[in-house]
Amino acid sequence: MTDQLRVLVVDDQPAVVTALGVLFDLHDIPNCGAASPAEACQIAAGEALGAVVMDMNFAPHVTSGEEGVELFNDLRKIDPDLPIVVITAWASLEAAVDLVKAGAADYLEKPWQDDRLVGAVRNLVELRSVRQENSRLRAQFHQTRTELAEKHELSGIVYRSPAMHGVVSLAVSVADSSA
């Protein structure tokens, strides 16, 4: 799958980052890893990602999940639409509910189920890619409509559909002919 958005794996345990990287590689999901919240934010700020799979705890012997909540909020500031899957060995129903309410796409316990994680991540990346393409096409359509209106007097014609845009474009292209 070329030009596919990468999945960022964030965990302070290198073995987890490696294991998830191998799992995603086996399923042809481009990925990269980060060992700290700061590194994750730097990567997220520097490129468009397909999704993030992140741990909730980063300091040794800390199980509160506060670091994960902070990272979640920081990633949301960088990209409010970025799909985030939270994985943790210290799962709590309250934390899961809070993060899902805040917009987390999924919340999984370690050890994770490979098929469930891969399926969720693949769906999130594909959905994000489609949404980005739709946004790009809408912007392109808006731009061509604007350019057409600037070049030609359209007498206040208002339209939104691509089919109508085709009709208006055809009309202005033949308007000057003597036929």
Coordinates of C-alpha atoms in Angstrom, one line a residue:
M1 CA 0.0 0.0 0.0
T2 CA 1.8 3.0 -1.2
D3 CA 1.3 6.5 0.1
Q4 CA -0.5 5.1 3.1
L5 CA -0.4 7.2 6.3
R6 CA 1.9 5.9 9.0
V7 CA 0.8 4.7 12.4
L8 CA 2.7 6.1 15.4
V9 CA 3.4 3.7 18.2
V10 CA 4.2 5.4 21.5
D11 CA 5.5 3.3 24.5
D12 CA 8.3 3.7 26.9
Q13 CA 9.1 0.0 26.6
P14 CA 11.2 -0.6 23.4
A15 CA 10.0 -4.2 23.2
V16 CA 6.4 -3.1 22.9
V17 CA 7.3 -0.6 20.2
T18 CA 9.3 -3.3 18.3
A19 CA 6.5 -5.9 18.7
L20 CA 3.8 -3.5 17.4
G21 CA 6.1 -2.4 14.6
V22 CA 6.7 -6.0 13.5
L23 CA 2.9 -6.7 13.8
F24 CA 2.1 -3.8 11.6
D25 CA 4.9 -4.6 9.2
L26 CA 3.4 -8.1 8.8
H27 CA 0.1 -6.5 7.9
D28 CA 1.6 -3.9 5.5
I29 CA 0.8 -1.0 7.8
P30 CA 3.5 1.7 7.6
N31 CA 4.5 2.7 11.2
C32 CA 7.1 4.5 13.3
G33 CA 7.8 4.5 17.0
A34 CA 8.4 6.9 19.8
A35 CA 9.6 6.2 23.3
S36 CA 8.3 9.3 25.0
P37 CA 5.4 11.8 24.9
A38 CA 7.8 14.5 23.7
E39 CA 9.1 12.4 20.9
A40 CA 5.5 11.5 19.9
C41 CA 4.4 15.1 19.8
Q42 CA 7.5 16.0 17.7
I43 CA 6.6 13.3 15.2
A44 CA 2.9 14.2 15.2
A45 CA 3.7 17.9 14.6
G46 CA 6.0 17.0 11.7
E47 CA 3.9 14.7 9.6
A48 CA 0.4 13.7 8.8
L49 CA -0.2 10.4 10.6
G50 CA -2.9 7.8 10.1
A51 CA -3.4 6.9 13.7
V52 CA -1.6 6.7 17.1
V53 CA -1.3 3.6 19.3
M54 CA -0.2 4.9 22.7
D55 CA 0.5 3.6 26.2
M56 CA -0.9 5.4 29.2
N57 CA 2.2 5.3 31.5
F58 CA 5.7 6.4 30.6
A59 CA 7.6 6.8 33.9
P60 CA 8.8 3.7 35.8
H61 CA 6.4 2.5 38.5
V62 CA 3.7 4.9 37.5
T63 CA 0.3 3.5 36.8
S64 CA -2.1 6.5 37.2
G65 CA -2.4 7.1 33.4
E66 CA -2.0 10.8 33.9
E67 CA 0.9 10.9 31.5
G68 CA -1.2 9.2 28.8
V69 CA -4.1 11.7 29.4
E70 CA -1.6 14.5 29.0
L71 CA -0.2 13.0 25.8
F72 CA -3.7 12.4 24.5
N73 CA -4.6 16.1 25.1
D74 CA -1.3 17.3 23.5
L75 CA -1.9 15.1 20.4
R76 CA -5.4 16.5 20.1
K77 CA -3.9 20.1 20.2
I78 CA -1.6 19.1 17.3
D79 CA -4.3 17.4 15.3
P80 CA -7.8 17.3 16.6
D81 CA -9.0 14.6 14.2
L82 CA -6.1 12.2 14.7
P83 CA -7.4 8.7 15.6
I84 CA -5.9 7.5 18.9
V85 CA -5.9 4.0 20.2
V86 CA -4.9 3.6 23.9
I87 CA -3.3 0.4 25.1
T88 CA -2.2 -0.2 28.7
A89 CA -1.5 -3.0 31.1
W90 CA -3.1 -0.9 33.8
A91 CA -6.6 -0.6 32.4
S92 CA -9.4 1.1 34.4
L93 CA -12.9 1.4 33.2
E94 CA -13.1 5.0 34.4
A95 CA -10.0 6.0 32.4
A96 CA -11.3 4.2 29.4
V97 CA -14.7 5.9 29.5
D98 CA -13.1 9.3 30.0
L99 CA -10.7 8.9 27.1
V100 CA -13.5 7.6 24.8
K101 CA -15.6 10.5 25.8
A102 CA -12.7 12.8 24.9
G103 CA -12.4 11.2 21.5
A104 CA -10.1 8.1 21.8
A105 CA -11.0 5.7 19.0
D106 CA -10.4 2.6 21.1
Y107 CA -9.0 1.4 24.4
L108 CA -7.3 -2.0 24.7
E109 CA -5.6 -3.9 27.5
K110 CA -2.1 -5.3 27.2
P111 CA -1.5 -8.0 26.1
W112 CA -3.5 -6.9 23.1
Q113 CA -5.3 -9.2 20.6
D114 CA -3.4 -8.9 17.4
D115 CA -6.4 -9.3 15.1
R116 CA -8.5 -6.8 17.0
L117 CA -5.7 -4.2 17.1
V118 CA -4.7 -4.6 13.4
G119 CA -8.3 -4.4 12.3
A120 CA -9.0 -1.3 14.4
V121 CA -5.9 0.4 13.2
R122 CA -6.4 -0.5 9.6
N123 CA -10.0 0.8 9.7
L124 CA -8.9 4.0 11.4
V125 CA -6.1 4.7 8.9
E126 CA -8.4 4.0 5.9
L127 CA -11.2 6.2 7.3
R128 CA -8.7 9.0 8.0
S129 CA -7.3 8.7 4.5
V130 CA -10.8 8.9 2.9
R131 CA -11.7 11.9 5.0
Q132 CA -8.5 13.7 4.0
E133 CA -9.2 12.9 0.3
N134 CA -12.8 14.1 0.7
S135 CA -11.5 17.4 2.2
R136 CA -9.0 17.8 -0.5
L137 CA -11.6 17.2 -3.2
R138 CA -14.1 19.6 -1.6
A139 CA -11.4 22.3 -1.4
Q140 CA -10.4 21.7 -5.0
F141 CA -14.1 21.9 -6.1
H142 CA -14.6 25.1 -4.2
Q143 CA -11.4 26.6 -5.8
T144 CA -12.6 25.8 -9.3
R145 CA -16.1 27.2 -8.6
T146 CA -14.5 30.4 -7.2
E147 CA -12.2 30.7 -10.2
L148 CA -15.1 30.2 -12.6
A149 CA -17.1 32.9 -10.9
E150 CA -14.2 35.3 -10.9
K151 CA -13.6 34.8 -14.7
H152 CA -17.2 34.9 -15.8
E153 CA -20.4 36.8 -15.0
L154 CA -22.6 34.1 -13.7
S155 CA -25.6 36.3 -12.8
G156 CA -25.7 35.2 -9.2
I157 CA -26.1 31.4 -10.0
V158 CA -25.7 29.5 -6.8
Y159 CA -24.9 25.8 -7.0
R160 CA -23.1 23.1 -5.0
S161 CA -23.1 19.9 -7.0
P162 CA -20.3 18.8 -9.3
A163 CA -22.9 18.0 -12.0
M164 CA -24.2 21.6 -12.0
H165 CA -20.6 22.8 -12.0
G166 CA -20.1 20.9 -15.2
V167 CA -23.2 22.4 -16.7
V168 CA -22.1 26.0 -15.8
S169 CA -18.6 25.3 -17.1
L170 CA -20.0 24.1 -20.4
A171 CA -22.3 27.1 -20.6
V172 CA -19.6 29.6 -20.1
S173 CA -17.3 27.8 -22.6
V174 CA -19.9 28.0 -25.4
A175 CA -21.4 31.4 -24.4
D176 CA -19.1 33.3 -26.7
S177 CA -19.7 31.1 -29.8
S178 CA -21.9 32.2 -32.7
A179 CA -23.8 28.9 -32.8

